[in-house]
Amino acid sequence: MTSPEQKPGCLPEGYTMDSMLTPEQFAIWQQITPVIARDRIPSMPGAVIESRKCVRIHPRTYLAAKLGRRFSGPPY
């Protein structure tokens, strides 16, 4: 059984913001190369290291941390 092809910038079909993504799925969603993803993912917010060879990323946690940093300045 093969999974449907994931479109760049989109979550895989059937996945939500609360699904756990593999590094490959995350790289397609964020439109970054798998090599960059492999180096960055273990230290990213939302990354859960399940074993030495298995890391998954929670999209909602990742985006909340990313957007929180960007808009963390004083209110105007």
PDB file of N, CA and C in Angstrom:
ATOM      1  N   MET A   1       0.841  -1.179   0.000  1.00  0.00           N
ATOM      2  CA  MET A   1       0.000   0.000   0.000  1.00  0.00           C
ATOM      3  C   MET A   1       0.892   1.250   0.000  1.00  0.00           C
ATOM      4  N   THR A   2       0.681   2.126  -0.938  1.00  0.00           N
ATOM      5  CA  THR A   2       1.453   3.358  -0.984  1.00  0.00           C
ATOM      6  C   THR A   2       0.580   4.523  -0.545  1.00  0.00           C
ATOM      7  N   SER A   3       1.207   5.505   0.082  1.00  0.00           N
ATOM      8  CA  SER A   3       0.460   6.675   0.530  1.00  0.00           C
ATOM      9  C   SER A   3       0.354   7.669  -0.622  1.00  0.00           C
ATOM     10  N   PRO A   4      -0.717   8.491  -0.619  1.00  0.00           N
ATOM     11  CA  PRO A   4      -0.842   9.485  -1.690  1.00  0.00           C
ATOM     12  C   PRO A   4       0.279  10.509  -1.613  1.00  0.00           C
ATOM     13  N   GLU A   5       0.624  11.073  -2.750  1.00  0.00           N
ATOM     14  CA  GLU A   5       1.722  12.041  -2.790  1.00  0.00           C
ATOM     15  C   GLU A   5       1.339  13.317  -2.056  1.00  0.00           C
ATOM     16  N   GLN A   6       2.248  13.813  -1.257  1.00  0.00           N
ATOM     17  CA  GLN A   6       2.028  15.033  -0.483  1.00  0.00           C
ATOM     18  C   GLN A   6       2.447  16.244  -1.307  1.00  0.00           C
ATOM     19  N   LYS A   7       1.644  17.293  -1.277  1.00  0.00           N
ATOM     20  CA  LYS A   7       1.958  18.515  -2.015  1.00  0.00           C
ATOM     21  C   LYS A   7       2.847  19.418  -1.166  1.00  0.00           C
ATOM     22  N   PRO A   8       3.851  20.079  -1.757  1.00  0.00           N
ATOM     23  CA  PRO A   8       4.696  21.006  -0.991  1.00  0.00           C
ATOM     24  C   PRO A   8       3.853  22.093  -0.326  1.00  0.00           C
ATOM     25  N   GLY A   9       4.154  22.366   0.934  1.00  0.00           N
ATOM     26  CA  GLY A   9       3.431  23.390   1.682  1.00  0.00           C
ATOM     27  C   GLY A   9       2.155  22.893   2.326  1.00  0.00           C
ATOM     28  N   CYS A  10       1.805  21.638   2.111  1.00  0.00           N
ATOM     29  CA  CYS A  10       0.563  21.087   2.662  1.00  0.00           C
ATOM     30  C   CYS A  10       0.866  19.904   3.581  1.00  0.00           C
ATOM     31  N   LEU A  11      -0.025  19.708   4.536  1.00  0.00           N
ATOM     32  CA  LEU A  11       0.059  18.506   5.359  1.00  0.00           C
ATOM     33  C   LEU A  11      -0.360  17.320   4.496  1.00  0.00           C
ATOM     34  N   PRO A  12       0.116  16.115   4.815  1.00  0.00           N
ATOM     35  CA  PRO A  12      -0.305  14.942   4.045  1.00  0.00           C
ATOM     36  C   PRO A  12      -1.824  14.768   4.141  1.00  0.00           C
ATOM     37  N   GLU A  13      -2.410  14.170   3.121  1.00  0.00           N
ATOM     38  CA  GLU A  13      -3.851  13.942   3.111  1.00  0.00           C
ATOM     39  C   GLU A  13      -4.258  13.098   4.319  1.00  0.00           C
ATOM     40  N   GLY A  14      -5.294  13.546   5.017  1.00  0.00           N
ATOM     41  CA  GLY A  14      -5.777  12.827   6.190  1.00  0.00           C
ATOM     42  C   GLY A  14      -5.089  13.240   7.485  1.00  0.00           C
ATOM     43  N   TYR A  15      -4.086  14.108   7.428  1.00  0.00           N
ATOM     44  CA  TYR A  15      -3.374  14.572   8.612  1.00  0.00           C
ATOM     45  C   TYR A  15      -3.923  15.932   9.042  1.00  0.00           C
ATOM     46  N   THR A  16      -3.857  16.217  10.340  1.00  0.00           N
ATOM     47  CA  THR A  16      -4.287  17.504  10.874  1.00  0.00           C
ATOM     48  C   THR A  16      -3.111  18.161  11.584  1.00  0.00           C
ATOM     49  N   MET A  17      -3.351  19.359  12.118  1.00  0.00           N
ATOM     50  CA  MET A  17      -2.296  20.060  12.856  1.00  0.00           C
ATOM     51  C   MET A  17      -1.908  19.316  14.132  1.00  0.00           C
ATOM     52  N   ASP A  18      -2.713  18.356  14.554  1.00  0.00           N
ATOM     53  CA  ASP A  18      -2.403  17.588  15.760  1.00  0.00           C
ATOM     54  C   ASP A  18      -1.864  16.194  15.454  1.00  0.00           C
ATOM     55  N   SER A  19      -1.593  15.921  14.173  1.00  0.00           N
ATOM     56  CA  SER A  19      -0.967  14.651  13.794  1.00  0.00           C
ATOM     57  C   SER A  19       0.542  14.785  13.958  1.00  0.00           C
ATOM     58  N   MET A  20       1.199  13.675  14.162  1.00  0.00           N
ATOM     59  CA  MET A  20       2.658  13.680  14.253  1.00  0.00           C
ATOM     60  C   MET A  20       3.226  13.384  12.870  1.00  0.00           C
ATOM     61  N   LEU A  21       4.125  14.254  12.403  1.00  0.00           N
ATOM     62  CA  LEU A  21       4.726  14.091  11.076  1.00  0.00           C
ATOM     63  C   LEU A  21       6.098  13.443  11.172  1.00  0.00           C
ATOM     64  N   THR A  22       6.446  12.687  10.155  1.00  0.00           N
ATOM     65  CA  THR A  22       7.813  12.184  10.050  1.00  0.00           C
ATOM     66  C   THR A  22       8.682  13.339   9.549  1.00  0.00           C
ATOM     67  N   PRO A  23       9.992  13.254   9.699  1.00  0.00           N
ATOM     68  CA  PRO A  23      10.860  14.303   9.172  1.00  0.00           C
ATOM     69  C   PRO A  23      10.650  14.553   7.674  1.00  0.00           C
ATOM     70  N   GLU A  24      10.394  13.498   6.906  1.00  0.00           N
ATOM     71  CA  GLU A  24      10.176  13.655   5.464  1.00  0.00           C
ATOM     72  C   GLU A  24       8.889  14.439   5.197  1.00  0.00           C
ATOM     73  N   GLN A  25       7.809  14.109   5.929  1.00  0.00           N
ATOM     74  CA  GLN A  25       6.543  14.831   5.765  1.00  0.00           C
ATOM     75  C   GLN A  25       6.705  16.289   6.193  1.00  0.00           C
ATOM     76  N   PHE A  26       7.448  16.506   7.273  1.00  0.00           N
ATOM     77  CA  PHE A  26       7.686  17.861   7.771  1.00  0.00           C
ATOM     78  C   PHE A  26       8.446  18.689   6.733  1.00  0.00           C
ATOM     79  N   ALA A  27       9.451  18.087   6.111  1.00  0.00           N
ATOM     80  CA  ALA A  27      10.260  18.797   5.117  1.00  0.00           C
ATOM     81  C   ALA A  27       9.399  19.244   3.937  1.00  0.00           C
ATOM     82  N   ILE A  28       8.472  18.390   3.485  1.00  0.00           N
ATOM     83  CA  ILE A  28       7.592  18.752   2.378  1.00  0.00           C
ATOM     84  C   ILE A  28       6.626  19.851   2.821  1.00  0.00           C
ATOM     85  N   TRP A  29       6.078  19.729   4.019  1.00  0.00           N
ATOM     86  CA  TRP A  29       5.133  20.718   4.540  1.00  0.00           C
ATOM     87  C   TRP A  29       5.781  22.096   4.661  1.00  0.00           C
ATOM     88  N   GLN A  30       7.013  22.148   5.170  1.00  0.00           N
ATOM     89  CA  GLN A  30       7.709  23.417   5.354  1.00  0.00           C
ATOM     90  C   GLN A  30       8.534  23.819   4.122  1.00  0.00           C
ATOM     91  N   GLN A  31       8.510  22.970   3.090  1.00  0.00           N
ATOM     92  CA  GLN A  31       9.222  23.221   1.837  1.00  0.00           C
ATOM     93  C   GLN A  31      10.713  23.477   2.065  1.00  0.00           C
ATOM     94  N   ILE A  32      11.332  22.584   2.829  1.00  0.00           N
ATOM     95  CA  ILE A  32      12.777  22.625   3.047  1.00  0.00           C
ATOM     96  C   ILE A  32      13.349  21.287   2.586  1.00  0.00           C
ATOM     97  N   THR A  33      14.630  21.266   2.304  1.00  0.00           N
ATOM     98  CA  THR A  33      15.225  20.017   1.824  1.00  0.00           C
ATOM     99  C   THR A  33      15.345  19.027   2.977  1.00  0.00           C
ATOM    100  N   PRO A  34      15.213  17.739   2.694  1.00  0.00           N
ATOM    101  CA  PRO A  34      15.336  16.723   3.757  1.00  0.00           C
ATOM    102  C   PRO A  34      16.661  16.798   4.508  1.00  0.00           C
ATOM    103  N   VAL A  35      17.742  17.226   3.830  1.00  0.00           N
ATOM    104  CA  VAL A  35      19.049  17.318   4.502  1.00  0.00           C
ATOM    105  C   VAL A  35      18.980  18.387   5.594  1.00  0.00           C
ATOM    106  N   ILE A  36      18.400  19.547   5.289  1.00  0.00           N
ATOM    107  CA  ILE A  36      18.238  20.599   6.295  1.00  0.00           C
ATOM    108  C   ILE A  36      17.344  20.099   7.421  1.00  0.00           C
ATOM    109  N   ALA A  37      16.256  19.449   7.054  1.00  0.00           N
ATOM    110  CA  ALA A  37      15.323  18.945   8.058  1.00  0.00           C
ATOM    111  C   ALA A  37      16.014  17.961   8.998  1.00  0.00           C
ATOM    112  N   ARG A  38      16.802  17.051   8.428  1.00  0.00           N
ATOM    113  CA  ARG A  38      17.468  16.041   9.263  1.00  0.00           C
ATOM    114  C   ARG A  38      18.375  16.696  10.302  1.00  0.00           C
ATOM    115  N   ASP A  39      19.051  17.789   9.929  1.00  0.00           N
ATOM    116  CA  ASP A  39      19.960  18.449  10.858  1.00  0.00           C
ATOM    117  C   ASP A  39      19.227  19.294  11.894  1.00  0.00           C
ATOM    118  N   ARG A  40      18.115  19.906  11.515  1.00  0.00           N
ATOM    119  CA  ARG A  40      17.416  20.828  12.403  1.00  0.00           C
ATOM    120  C   ARG A  40      16.362  20.193  13.299  1.00  0.00           C
ATOM    121  N   ILE A  41      15.694  19.168  12.818  1.00  0.00           N
ATOM    122  CA  ILE A  41      14.501  18.664  13.490  1.00  0.00           C
ATOM    123  C   ILE A  41      14.691  18.266  14.952  1.00  0.00           C
ATOM    124  N   PRO A  42      15.747  17.561  15.338  1.00  0.00           N
ATOM    125  CA  PRO A  42      15.836  17.171  16.748  1.00  0.00           C
ATOM    126  C   PRO A  42      15.772  18.341  17.727  1.00  0.00           C
ATOM    127  N   SER A  43      16.167  19.552  17.309  1.00  0.00           N
ATOM    128  CA  SER A  43      16.133  20.689  18.229  1.00  0.00           C
ATOM    129  C   SER A  43      14.923  21.606  18.010  1.00  0.00           C
ATOM    130  N   MET A  44      14.036  21.247  17.090  1.00  0.00           N
ATOM    131  CA  MET A  44      12.873  22.084  16.795  1.00  0.00           C
ATOM    132  C   MET A  44      11.794  21.918  17.848  1.00  0.00           C
ATOM    133  N   PRO A  45      11.007  22.996  18.105  1.00  0.00           N
ATOM    134  CA  PRO A  45       9.865  22.840  19.006  1.00  0.00           C
ATOM    135  C   PRO A  45       8.864  21.869  18.389  1.00  0.00           C
ATOM    136  N   GLY A  46       8.293  21.031  19.212  1.00  0.00           N
ATOM    137  CA  GLY A  46       7.322  20.055  18.727  1.00  0.00           C
ATOM    138  C   GLY A  46       7.938  18.742  18.314  1.00  0.00           C
ATOM    139  N   ALA A  47       9.282  18.656  18.297  1.00  0.00           N
ATOM    140  CA  ALA A  47       9.944  17.408  17.907  1.00  0.00           C
ATOM    141  C   ALA A  47       9.949  16.436  19.080  1.00  0.00           C
ATOM    142  N   VAL A  48       9.567  15.208  18.797  1.00  0.00           N
ATOM    143  CA  VAL A  48       9.567  14.156  19.804  1.00  0.00           C
ATOM    144  C   VAL A  48      10.497  13.061  19.302  1.00  0.00           C
ATOM    145  N   ILE A  49      11.566  12.818  20.048  1.00  0.00           N
ATOM    146  CA  ILE A  49      12.522  11.775  19.670  1.00  0.00           C
ATOM    147  C   ILE A  49      12.032  10.465  20.276  1.00  0.00           C
ATOM    148  N   GLU A  50      11.516   9.582  19.415  1.00  0.00           N
ATOM    149  CA  GLU A  50      10.960   8.316  19.886  1.00  0.00           C
ATOM    150  C   GLU A  50      12.039   7.256  20.062  1.00  0.00           C
ATOM    151  N   SER A  51      13.086   7.340  19.261  1.00  0.00           N
ATOM    152  CA  SER A  51      14.228   6.434  19.385  1.00  0.00           C
ATOM    153  C   SER A  51      15.391   7.083  18.647  1.00  0.00           C
ATOM    154  N   ARG A  52      16.542   6.409  18.627  1.00  0.00           N
ATOM    155  CA  ARG A  52      17.705   6.995  17.934  1.00  0.00           C
ATOM    156  C   ARG A  52      17.434   7.275  16.469  1.00  0.00           C
ATOM    157  N   LYS A  53      16.579   6.463  15.862  1.00  0.00           N
ATOM    158  CA  LYS A  53      16.327   6.614  14.433  1.00  0.00           C
ATOM    159  C   LYS A  53      14.929   7.110  14.107  1.00  0.00           C
ATOM    160  N   CYS A  54      14.138   7.444  15.104  1.00  0.00           N
ATOM    161  CA  CYS A  54      12.756   7.839  14.840  1.00  0.00           C
ATOM    162  C   CYS A  54      12.416   9.149  15.555  1.00  0.00           C
ATOM    163  N   VAL A  55      12.168  10.188  14.775  1.00  0.00           N
ATOM    164  CA  VAL A  55      11.765  11.485  15.303  1.00  0.00           C
ATOM    165  C   VAL A  55      10.455  11.861  14.620  1.00  0.00           C
ATOM    166  N   ARG A  56       9.517  12.413  15.375  1.00  0.00           N
ATOM    167  CA  ARG A  56       8.265  12.907  14.798  1.00  0.00           C
ATOM    168  C   ARG A  56       8.049  14.336  15.273  1.00  0.00           C
ATOM    169  N   ILE A  57       7.320  15.113  14.480  1.00  0.00           N
ATOM    170  CA  ILE A  57       7.115  16.531  14.785  1.00  0.00           C
ATOM    171  C   ILE A  57       5.627  16.828  14.870  1.00  0.00           C
ATOM    172  N   HIS A  58       5.242  17.602  15.886  1.00  0.00           N
ATOM    173  CA  HIS A  58       3.856  18.011  16.079  1.00  0.00           C
ATOM    174  C   HIS A  58       3.685  19.391  15.436  1.00  0.00           C
ATOM    175  N   PRO A  59       2.928  19.496  14.317  1.00  0.00           N
ATOM    176  CA  PRO A  59       2.834  20.761  13.575  1.00  0.00           C
ATOM    177  C   PRO A  59       2.321  21.944  14.396  1.00  0.00           C
ATOM    178  N   ARG A  60       1.281  21.740  15.224  1.00  0.00           N
ATOM    179  CA  ARG A  60       0.711  22.856  15.976  1.00  0.00           C
ATOM    180  C   ARG A  60       1.725  23.432  16.965  1.00  0.00           C
ATOM    181  N   THR A  61       2.472  22.569  17.655  1.00  0.00           N
ATOM    182  CA  THR A  61       3.482  23.026  18.615  1.00  0.00           C
ATOM    183  C   THR A  61       4.594  23.776  17.892  1.00  0.00           C
ATOM    184  N   TYR A  62       5.012  23.254  16.748  1.00  0.00           N
ATOM    185  CA  TYR A  62       6.059  23.912  15.956  1.00  0.00           C
ATOM    186  C   TYR A  62       5.624  25.312  15.531  1.00  0.00           C
ATOM    187  N   LEU A  63       4.428  25.436  14.956  1.00  0.00           N
ATOM    188  CA  LEU A  63       3.967  26.742  14.482  1.00  0.00           C
ATOM    189  C   LEU A  63       3.731  27.719  15.624  1.00  0.00           C
ATOM    190  N   ALA A  64       3.192  27.249  16.748  1.00  0.00           N
ATOM    191  CA  ALA A  64       2.955  28.136  17.893  1.00  0.00           C
ATOM    192  C   ALA A  64       4.268  28.737  18.370  1.00  0.00           C
ATOM    193  N   ALA A  65       5.313  27.939  18.442  1.00  0.00           N
ATOM    194  CA  ALA A  65       6.618  28.441  18.885  1.00  0.00           C
ATOM    195  C   ALA A  65       7.209  29.384  17.843  1.00  0.00           C
ATOM    196  N   LYS A  66       7.066  29.031  16.563  1.00  0.00           N
ATOM    197  CA  LYS A  66       7.620  29.857  15.488  1.00  0.00           C
ATOM    198  C   LYS A  66       6.909  31.214  15.434  1.00  0.00           C
ATOM    199  N   LEU A  67       5.588  31.219  15.500  1.00  0.00           N
ATOM    200  CA  LEU A  67       4.829  32.468  15.454  1.00  0.00           C
ATOM    201  C   LEU A  67       4.979  33.253  16.743  1.00  0.00           C
ATOM    202  N   GLY A  68       5.118  32.557  17.866  1.00  0.00           N
ATOM    203  CA  GLY A  68       5.293  33.229  19.151  1.00  0.00           C
ATOM    204  C   GLY A  68       6.571  34.041  19.194  1.00  0.00           C
ATOM    205  N   ARG A  69       7.637  33.513  18.606  1.00  0.00           N
ATOM    206  CA  ARG A  69       8.915  34.247  18.561  1.00  0.00           C
ATOM    207  C   ARG A  69       8.804  35.455  17.653  1.00  0.00           C
ATOM    208  N   ARG A  70       8.133  35.277  16.523  1.00  0.00           N
ATOM    209  CA  ARG A  70       8.065  36.349  15.531  1.00  0.00           C
ATOM    210  C   ARG A  70       7.267  37.538  16.064  1.00  0.00           C
ATOM    211  N   PHE A  71       6.223  37.278  16.847  1.00  0.00           N
ATOM    212  CA  PHE A  71       5.344  38.350  17.304  1.00  0.00           C
ATOM    213  C   PHE A  71       5.450  38.593  18.813  1.00  0.00           C
ATOM    214  N   SER A  72       6.627  38.354  19.354  1.00  0.00           N
ATOM    215  CA  SER A  72       6.773  38.467  20.801  1.00  0.00           C
ATOM    216  C   SER A  72       7.199  39.858  21.262  1.00  0.00           C
ATOM    217  N   GLY A  73       7.193  40.838  20.361  1.00  0.00           N
ATOM    218  CA  GLY A  73       7.588  42.200  20.722  1.00  0.00           C
ATOM    219  C   GLY A  73       6.522  42.890  21.568  1.00  0.00           C
ATOM    220  N   PRO A  74       6.803  44.105  22.030  1.00  0.00           N
ATOM    221  CA  PRO A  74       5.835  44.823  22.862  1.00  0.00           C
ATOM    222  C   PRO A  74       4.599  45.217  22.053  1.00  0.00           C
ATOM    223  N   PRO A  75       3.435  45.232  22.683  1.00  0.00           N
ATOM    224  CA  PRO A  75       2.221  45.634  21.963  1.00  0.00           C
ATOM    225  C   PRO A  75       2.243  47.132  21.654  1.00  0.00           C
ATOM    226  N   TYR A  76       1.655  47.516  20.537  1.00  0.00           N
ATOM    227  CA  TYR A  76       1.654  48.927  20.139  1.00  0.00           C
ATOM    228  C   TYR A  76       0.266  49.515  20.218  1.00  0.00           C
TER     229      TYR A  76
END
